[in-house]
mmCIF file of C-alpha atoms in Angstrom:
data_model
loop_
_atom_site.group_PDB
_atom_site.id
_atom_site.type_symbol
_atom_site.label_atom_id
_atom_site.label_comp_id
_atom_site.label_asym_id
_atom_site.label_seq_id
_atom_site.Cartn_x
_atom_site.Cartn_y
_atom_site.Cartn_z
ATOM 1 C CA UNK A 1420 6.088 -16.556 6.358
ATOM 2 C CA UNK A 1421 2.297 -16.263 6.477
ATOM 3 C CA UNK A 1422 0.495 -13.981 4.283
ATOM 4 C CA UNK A 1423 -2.874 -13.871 3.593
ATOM 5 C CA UNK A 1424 -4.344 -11.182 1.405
ATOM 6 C CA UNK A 1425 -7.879 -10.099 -0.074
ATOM 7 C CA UNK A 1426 -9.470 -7.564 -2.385
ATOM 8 C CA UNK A 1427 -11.808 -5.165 -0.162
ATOM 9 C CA UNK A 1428 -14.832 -2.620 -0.727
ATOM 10 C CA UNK A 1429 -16.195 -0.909 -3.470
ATOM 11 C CA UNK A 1430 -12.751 -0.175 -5.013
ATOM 12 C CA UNK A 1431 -11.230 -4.044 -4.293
ATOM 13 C CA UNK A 1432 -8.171 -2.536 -2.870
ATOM 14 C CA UNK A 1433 -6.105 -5.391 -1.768
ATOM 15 C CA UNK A 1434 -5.454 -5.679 2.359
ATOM 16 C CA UNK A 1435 -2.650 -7.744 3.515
ATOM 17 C CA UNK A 1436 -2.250 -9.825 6.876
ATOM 18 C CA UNK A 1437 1.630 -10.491 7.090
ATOM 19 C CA UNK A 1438 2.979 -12.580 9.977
ATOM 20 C CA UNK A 1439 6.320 -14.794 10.810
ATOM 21 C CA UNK A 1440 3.954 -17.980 10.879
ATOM 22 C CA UNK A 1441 0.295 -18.666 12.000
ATOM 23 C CA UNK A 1442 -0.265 -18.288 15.558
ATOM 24 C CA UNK A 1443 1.982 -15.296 15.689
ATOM 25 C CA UNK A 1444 1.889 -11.423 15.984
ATOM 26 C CA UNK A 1445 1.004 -9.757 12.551
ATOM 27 C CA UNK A 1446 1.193 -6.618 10.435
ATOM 28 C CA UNK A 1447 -2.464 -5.131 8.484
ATOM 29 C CA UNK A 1448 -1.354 -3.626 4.984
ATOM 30 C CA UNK A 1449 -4.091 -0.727 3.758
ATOM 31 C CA UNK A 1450 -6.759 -2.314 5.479
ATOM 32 C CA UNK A 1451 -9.390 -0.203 2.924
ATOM 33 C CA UNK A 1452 -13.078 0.379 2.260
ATOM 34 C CA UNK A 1453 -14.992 -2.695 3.941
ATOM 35 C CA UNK A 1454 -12.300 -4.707 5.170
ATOM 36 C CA UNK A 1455 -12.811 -4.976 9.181
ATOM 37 C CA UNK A 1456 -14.623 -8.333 8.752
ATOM 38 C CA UNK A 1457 -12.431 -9.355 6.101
ATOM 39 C CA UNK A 1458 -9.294 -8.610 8.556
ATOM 40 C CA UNK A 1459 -11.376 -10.287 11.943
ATOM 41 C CA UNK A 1460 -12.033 -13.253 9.416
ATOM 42 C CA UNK A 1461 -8.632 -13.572 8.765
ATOM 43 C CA UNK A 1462 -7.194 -12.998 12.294
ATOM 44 C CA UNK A 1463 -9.326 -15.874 13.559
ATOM 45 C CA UNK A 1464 -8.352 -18.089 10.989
ATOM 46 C CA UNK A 1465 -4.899 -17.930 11.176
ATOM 47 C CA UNK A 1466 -4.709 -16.958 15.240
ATOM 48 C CA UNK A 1467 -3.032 -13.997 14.780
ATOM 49 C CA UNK A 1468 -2.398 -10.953 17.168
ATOM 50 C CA UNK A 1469 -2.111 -7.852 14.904
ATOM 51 C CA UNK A 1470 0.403 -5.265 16.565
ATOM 52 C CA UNK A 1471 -0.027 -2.804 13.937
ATOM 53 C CA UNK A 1472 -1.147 -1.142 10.730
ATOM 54 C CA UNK A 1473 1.390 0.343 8.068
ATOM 55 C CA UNK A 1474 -0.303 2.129 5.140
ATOM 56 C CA UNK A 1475 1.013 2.521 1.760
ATOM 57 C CA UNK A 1476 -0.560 6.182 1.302
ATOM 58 C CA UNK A 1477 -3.642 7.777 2.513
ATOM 59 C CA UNK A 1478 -6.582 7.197 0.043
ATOM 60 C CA UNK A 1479 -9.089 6.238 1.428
ATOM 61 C CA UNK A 1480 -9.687 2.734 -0.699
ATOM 62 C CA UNK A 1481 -6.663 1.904 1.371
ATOM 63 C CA UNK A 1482 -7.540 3.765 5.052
ATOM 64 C CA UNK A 1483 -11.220 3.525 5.013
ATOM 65 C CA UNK A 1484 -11.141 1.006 8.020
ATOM 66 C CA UNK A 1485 -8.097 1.748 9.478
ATOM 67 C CA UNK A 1486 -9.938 3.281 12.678
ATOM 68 C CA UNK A 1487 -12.161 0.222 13.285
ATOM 69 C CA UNK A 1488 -9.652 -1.781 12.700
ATOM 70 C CA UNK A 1489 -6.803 -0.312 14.813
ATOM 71 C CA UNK A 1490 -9.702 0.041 17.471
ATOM 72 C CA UNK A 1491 -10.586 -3.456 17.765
ATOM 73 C CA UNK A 1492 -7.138 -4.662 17.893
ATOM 74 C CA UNK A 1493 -6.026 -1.471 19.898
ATOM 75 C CA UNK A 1494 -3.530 -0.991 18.008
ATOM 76 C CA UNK A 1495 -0.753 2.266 16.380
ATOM 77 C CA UNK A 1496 -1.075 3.066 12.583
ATOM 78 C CA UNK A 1497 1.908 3.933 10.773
ATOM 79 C CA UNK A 1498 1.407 6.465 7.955
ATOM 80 C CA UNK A 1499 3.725 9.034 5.777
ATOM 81 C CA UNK A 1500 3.029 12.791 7.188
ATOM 82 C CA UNK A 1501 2.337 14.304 3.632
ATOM 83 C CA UNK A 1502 -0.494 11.821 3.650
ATOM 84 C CA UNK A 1503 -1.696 11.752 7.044
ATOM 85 C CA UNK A 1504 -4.167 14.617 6.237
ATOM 86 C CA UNK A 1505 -6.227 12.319 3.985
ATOM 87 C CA UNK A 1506 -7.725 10.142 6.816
ATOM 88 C CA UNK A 1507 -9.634 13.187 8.143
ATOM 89 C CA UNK A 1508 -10.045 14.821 5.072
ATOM 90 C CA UNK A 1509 -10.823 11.995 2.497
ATOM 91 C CA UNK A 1510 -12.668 14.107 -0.540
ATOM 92 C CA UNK A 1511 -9.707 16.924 0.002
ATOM 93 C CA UNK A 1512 -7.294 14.282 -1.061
ATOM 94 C CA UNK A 1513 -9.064 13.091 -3.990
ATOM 95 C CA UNK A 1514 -10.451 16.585 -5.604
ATOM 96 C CA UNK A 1515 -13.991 14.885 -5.344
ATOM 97 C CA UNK A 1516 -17.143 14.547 -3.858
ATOM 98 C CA UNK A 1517 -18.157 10.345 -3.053
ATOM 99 C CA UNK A 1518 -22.148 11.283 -2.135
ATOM 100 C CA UNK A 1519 -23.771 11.021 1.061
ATOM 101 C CA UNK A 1520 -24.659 7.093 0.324
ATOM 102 C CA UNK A 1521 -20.837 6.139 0.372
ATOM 103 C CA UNK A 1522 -19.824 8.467 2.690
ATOM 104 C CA UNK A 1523 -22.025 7.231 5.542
ATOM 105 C CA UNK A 1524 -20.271 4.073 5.532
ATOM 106 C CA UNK A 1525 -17.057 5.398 5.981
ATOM 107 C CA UNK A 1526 -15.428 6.091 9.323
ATOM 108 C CA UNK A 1527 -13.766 8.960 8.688
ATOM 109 C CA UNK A 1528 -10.345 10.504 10.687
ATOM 110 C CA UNK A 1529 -7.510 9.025 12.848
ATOM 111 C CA UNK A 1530 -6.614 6.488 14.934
ATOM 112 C CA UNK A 1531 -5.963 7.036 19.185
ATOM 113 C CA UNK A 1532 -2.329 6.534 18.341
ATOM 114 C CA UNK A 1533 -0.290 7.439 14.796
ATOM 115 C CA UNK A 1534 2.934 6.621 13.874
ATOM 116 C CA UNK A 1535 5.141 8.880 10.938
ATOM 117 C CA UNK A 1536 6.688 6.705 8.308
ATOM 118 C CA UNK A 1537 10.086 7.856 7.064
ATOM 119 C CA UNK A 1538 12.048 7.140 4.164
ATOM 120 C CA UNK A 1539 15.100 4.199 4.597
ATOM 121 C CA UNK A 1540 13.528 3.427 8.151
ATOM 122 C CA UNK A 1541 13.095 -0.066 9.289
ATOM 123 C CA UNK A 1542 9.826 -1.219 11.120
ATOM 124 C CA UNK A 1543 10.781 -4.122 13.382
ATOM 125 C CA UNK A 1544 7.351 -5.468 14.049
ATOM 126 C CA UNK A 1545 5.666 -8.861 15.028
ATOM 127 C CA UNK A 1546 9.457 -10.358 14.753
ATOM 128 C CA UNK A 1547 9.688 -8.560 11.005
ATOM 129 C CA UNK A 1548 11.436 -5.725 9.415
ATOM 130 C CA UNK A 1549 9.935 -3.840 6.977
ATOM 131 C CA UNK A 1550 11.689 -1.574 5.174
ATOM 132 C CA UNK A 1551 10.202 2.011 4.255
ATOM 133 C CA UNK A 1552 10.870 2.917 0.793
ATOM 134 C CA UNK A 1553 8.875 7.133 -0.117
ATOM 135 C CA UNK A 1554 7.659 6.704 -3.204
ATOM 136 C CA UNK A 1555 5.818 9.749 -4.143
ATOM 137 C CA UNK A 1556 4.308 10.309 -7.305
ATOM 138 C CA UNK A 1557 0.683 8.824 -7.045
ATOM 139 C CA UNK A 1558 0.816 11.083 -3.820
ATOM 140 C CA UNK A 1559 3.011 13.134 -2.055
ATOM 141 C CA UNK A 1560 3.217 10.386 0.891
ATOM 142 C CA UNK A 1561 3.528 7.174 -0.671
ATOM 143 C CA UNK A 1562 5.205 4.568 0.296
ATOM 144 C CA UNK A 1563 6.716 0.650 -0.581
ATOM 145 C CA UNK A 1564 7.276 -1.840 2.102
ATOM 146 C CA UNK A 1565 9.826 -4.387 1.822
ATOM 147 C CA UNK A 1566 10.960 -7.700 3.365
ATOM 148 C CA UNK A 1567 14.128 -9.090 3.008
ATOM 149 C CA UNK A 1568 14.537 -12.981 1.752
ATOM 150 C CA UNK A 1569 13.937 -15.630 4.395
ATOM 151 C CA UNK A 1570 15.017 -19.136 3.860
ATOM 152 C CA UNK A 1571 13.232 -20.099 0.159
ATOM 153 C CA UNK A 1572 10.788 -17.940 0.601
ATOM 154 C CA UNK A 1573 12.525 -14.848 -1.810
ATOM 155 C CA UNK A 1574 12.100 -11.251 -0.871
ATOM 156 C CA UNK A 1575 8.489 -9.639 -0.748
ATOM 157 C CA UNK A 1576 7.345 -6.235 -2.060
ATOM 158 C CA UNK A 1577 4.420 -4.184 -1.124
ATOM 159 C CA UNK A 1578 4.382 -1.747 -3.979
ATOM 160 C CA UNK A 1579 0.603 -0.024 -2.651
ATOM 161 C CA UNK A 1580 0.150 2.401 -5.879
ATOM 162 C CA UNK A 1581 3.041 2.401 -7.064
ATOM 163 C CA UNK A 1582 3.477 -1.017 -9.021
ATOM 164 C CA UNK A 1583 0.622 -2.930 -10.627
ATOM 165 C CA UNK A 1584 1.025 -5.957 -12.748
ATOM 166 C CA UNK A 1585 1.570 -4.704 -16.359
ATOM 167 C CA UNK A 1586 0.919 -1.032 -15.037
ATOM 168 C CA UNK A 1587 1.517 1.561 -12.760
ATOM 169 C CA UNK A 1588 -0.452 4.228 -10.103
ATOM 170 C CA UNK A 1589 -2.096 7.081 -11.783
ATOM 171 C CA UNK A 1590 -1.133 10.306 -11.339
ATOM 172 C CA UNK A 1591 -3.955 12.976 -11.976
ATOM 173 C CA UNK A 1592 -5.313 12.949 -8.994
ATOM 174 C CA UNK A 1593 -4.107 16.028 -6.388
ATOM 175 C CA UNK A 1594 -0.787 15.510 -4.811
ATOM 176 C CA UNK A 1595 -0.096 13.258 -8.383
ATOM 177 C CA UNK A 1596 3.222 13.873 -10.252
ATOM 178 C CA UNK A 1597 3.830 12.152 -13.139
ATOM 179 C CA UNK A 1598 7.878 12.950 -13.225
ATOM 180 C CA UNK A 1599 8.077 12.078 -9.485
ATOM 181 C CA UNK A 1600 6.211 8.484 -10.447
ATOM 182 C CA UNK A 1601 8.730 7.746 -12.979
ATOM 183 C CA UNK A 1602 11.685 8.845 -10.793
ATOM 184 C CA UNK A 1603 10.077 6.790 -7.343
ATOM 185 C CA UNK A 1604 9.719 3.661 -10.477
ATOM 186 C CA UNK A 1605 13.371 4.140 -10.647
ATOM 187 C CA UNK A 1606 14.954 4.234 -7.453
ATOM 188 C CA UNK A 1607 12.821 2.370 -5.481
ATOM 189 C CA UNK A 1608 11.431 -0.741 -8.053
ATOM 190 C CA UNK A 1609 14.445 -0.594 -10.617
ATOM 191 C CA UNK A 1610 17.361 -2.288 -8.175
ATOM 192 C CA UNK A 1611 15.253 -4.838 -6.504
ATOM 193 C CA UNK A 1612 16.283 -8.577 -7.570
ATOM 194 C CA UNK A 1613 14.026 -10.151 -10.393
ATOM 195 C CA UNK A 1614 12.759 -11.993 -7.719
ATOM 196 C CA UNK A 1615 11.588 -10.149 -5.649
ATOM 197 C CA UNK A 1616 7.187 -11.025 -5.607
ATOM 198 C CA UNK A 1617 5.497 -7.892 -5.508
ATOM 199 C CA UNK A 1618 1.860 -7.686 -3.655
ATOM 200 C CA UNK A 1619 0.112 -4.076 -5.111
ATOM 201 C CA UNK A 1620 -2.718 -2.264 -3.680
ATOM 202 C CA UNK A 1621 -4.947 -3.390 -6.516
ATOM 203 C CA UNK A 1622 -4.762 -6.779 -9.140
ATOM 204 C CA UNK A 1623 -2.729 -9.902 -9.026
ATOM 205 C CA UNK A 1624 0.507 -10.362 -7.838
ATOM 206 C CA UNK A 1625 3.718 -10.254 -10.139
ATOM 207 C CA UNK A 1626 7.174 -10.476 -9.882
ATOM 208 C CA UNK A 1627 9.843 -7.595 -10.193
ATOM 209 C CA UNK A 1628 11.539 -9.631 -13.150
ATOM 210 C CA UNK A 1629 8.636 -10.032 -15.032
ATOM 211 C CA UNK A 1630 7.725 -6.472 -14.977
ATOM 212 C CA UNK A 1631 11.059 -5.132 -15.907
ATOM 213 C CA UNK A 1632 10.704 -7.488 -18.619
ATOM 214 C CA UNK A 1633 6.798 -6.527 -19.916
ATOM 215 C CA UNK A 1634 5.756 -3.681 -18.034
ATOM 216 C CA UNK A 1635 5.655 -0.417 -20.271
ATOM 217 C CA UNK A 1636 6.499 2.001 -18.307
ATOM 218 C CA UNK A 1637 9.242 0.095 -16.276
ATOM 219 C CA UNK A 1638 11.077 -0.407 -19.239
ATOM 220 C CA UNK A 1639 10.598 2.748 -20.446
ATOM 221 C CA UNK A 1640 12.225 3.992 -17.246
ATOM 222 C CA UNK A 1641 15.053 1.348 -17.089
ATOM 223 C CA UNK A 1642 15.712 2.496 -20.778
ATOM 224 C CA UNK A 1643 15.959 6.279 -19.352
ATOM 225 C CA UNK A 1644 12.958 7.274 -20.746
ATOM 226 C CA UNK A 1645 9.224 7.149 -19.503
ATOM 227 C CA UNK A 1646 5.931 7.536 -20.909
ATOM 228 C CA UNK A 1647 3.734 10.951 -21.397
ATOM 229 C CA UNK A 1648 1.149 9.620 -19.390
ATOM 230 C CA UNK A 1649 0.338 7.478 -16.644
ATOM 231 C CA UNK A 1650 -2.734 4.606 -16.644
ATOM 232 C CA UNK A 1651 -5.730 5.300 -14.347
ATOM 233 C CA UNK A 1652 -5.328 2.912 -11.913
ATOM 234 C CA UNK A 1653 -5.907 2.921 -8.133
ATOM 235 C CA UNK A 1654 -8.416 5.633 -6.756
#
């Protein structure tokens, strides 16, 4: 499995090219603020043919290029539909204003073609299958990807907002919900195996075992409690 991932933009939102092997069809993860070159730099280097984008939610760290991006590949973008507002309507979902200087480098609304993301589906793209986990609590419409183990290579989580190395997605933002985070923390991260490598939307990549073992608020969860209040991380 090839995946090659970088931090993009003002908010260094990671953006994830996943594919079967170079020279193959891939999938673009949250390709965010300032990642189009990042994604054509990638897609050369590798040979890839993206068939598709799959978001983890719609803020726009993580959709600000996902219409130059899905136009130069001409290709679908797969979103939840409690988030699918947010590409159109980027300050609405955040509860702020970014100023004219930022704003003018954003392309701002949808795709030609959108897909709905559902909870328990299965995305069989560019010869993968990516589970769809809704995990709302950093917004109404977030969601996990997941691929299954392959060989040695052990299963892989995209955890967008949700999971960050030694924290989790904040929750004060509209559409947060702090009891929903720690509930989504529980069903979704809770019974994956230890090692299982998690890839978040922002920071380094962990592993599910080491954050059950030294994340707060994941063991505060396993333990059947949870914390009063959730970290400001993410957008």
């Amino acid at each position: 499995m090839l995946i090659a991932g970088f931090p993009a933009g003002a908010w260094g939102t990671n953006c994830y090219l996943v594919a079967p092997a170079a020279g193959e069809e891939c999938v673009i993860i949250d390709p965010g603020h300032q990642a189009a070159d990042g994604v054509a730099e990638a897609v050369a280097k590798h040979r890839l043919k993206p068939v598709a984008v799959v978001l983890t939610h719609g803020h726009i760290d993580h959709v600000a290029s996902v219409v130059p991006v899905c136009g130069a590949h001409d290709v679908p973008a797969w979103i939840h539909p409690a988030d699918r507002y947010m590409m159109s309507d980027p300050e609405k979902a955040l509860g702020r204003s970014f100023g004219t200087q930022l704003m003018g480098e954003l392309t701002v609304g949808e795709p030609s073609d959108v897909h709905e993301l559902t909870d328990g589906s299965v995305l069989s793209l560019a010869g993968m299958e990516l589970t769809v986990s809704h995990a709302p609590g950093h917004t109404k419409g977030s969601v996990t990807f997941g691929l299954p183990e392959a060989g040695e290579v052990p299963p892989v989580f995209f955890s967008g907002d949700l999971l960050f190395a030694g924290s989790i997605g904040r929750t004060d933002l509209p559409g947060g919900d702090h009891a929903e985070m720690l509930e989504s923390l529980a069903r979704v991260c809770l019974p994956l195996d230890d090692s299982t490598v998690v890839l978040s939307g922002h920071g380094p990549q962990t592993t599910i075992g080491r954050e059950r073992a030294s994340n707060p608020y994941l063991r505060e969860v396993a333990a059947g409690r949870g914390s009063s209040e959730a970290p400001r991380r993410g957008m």
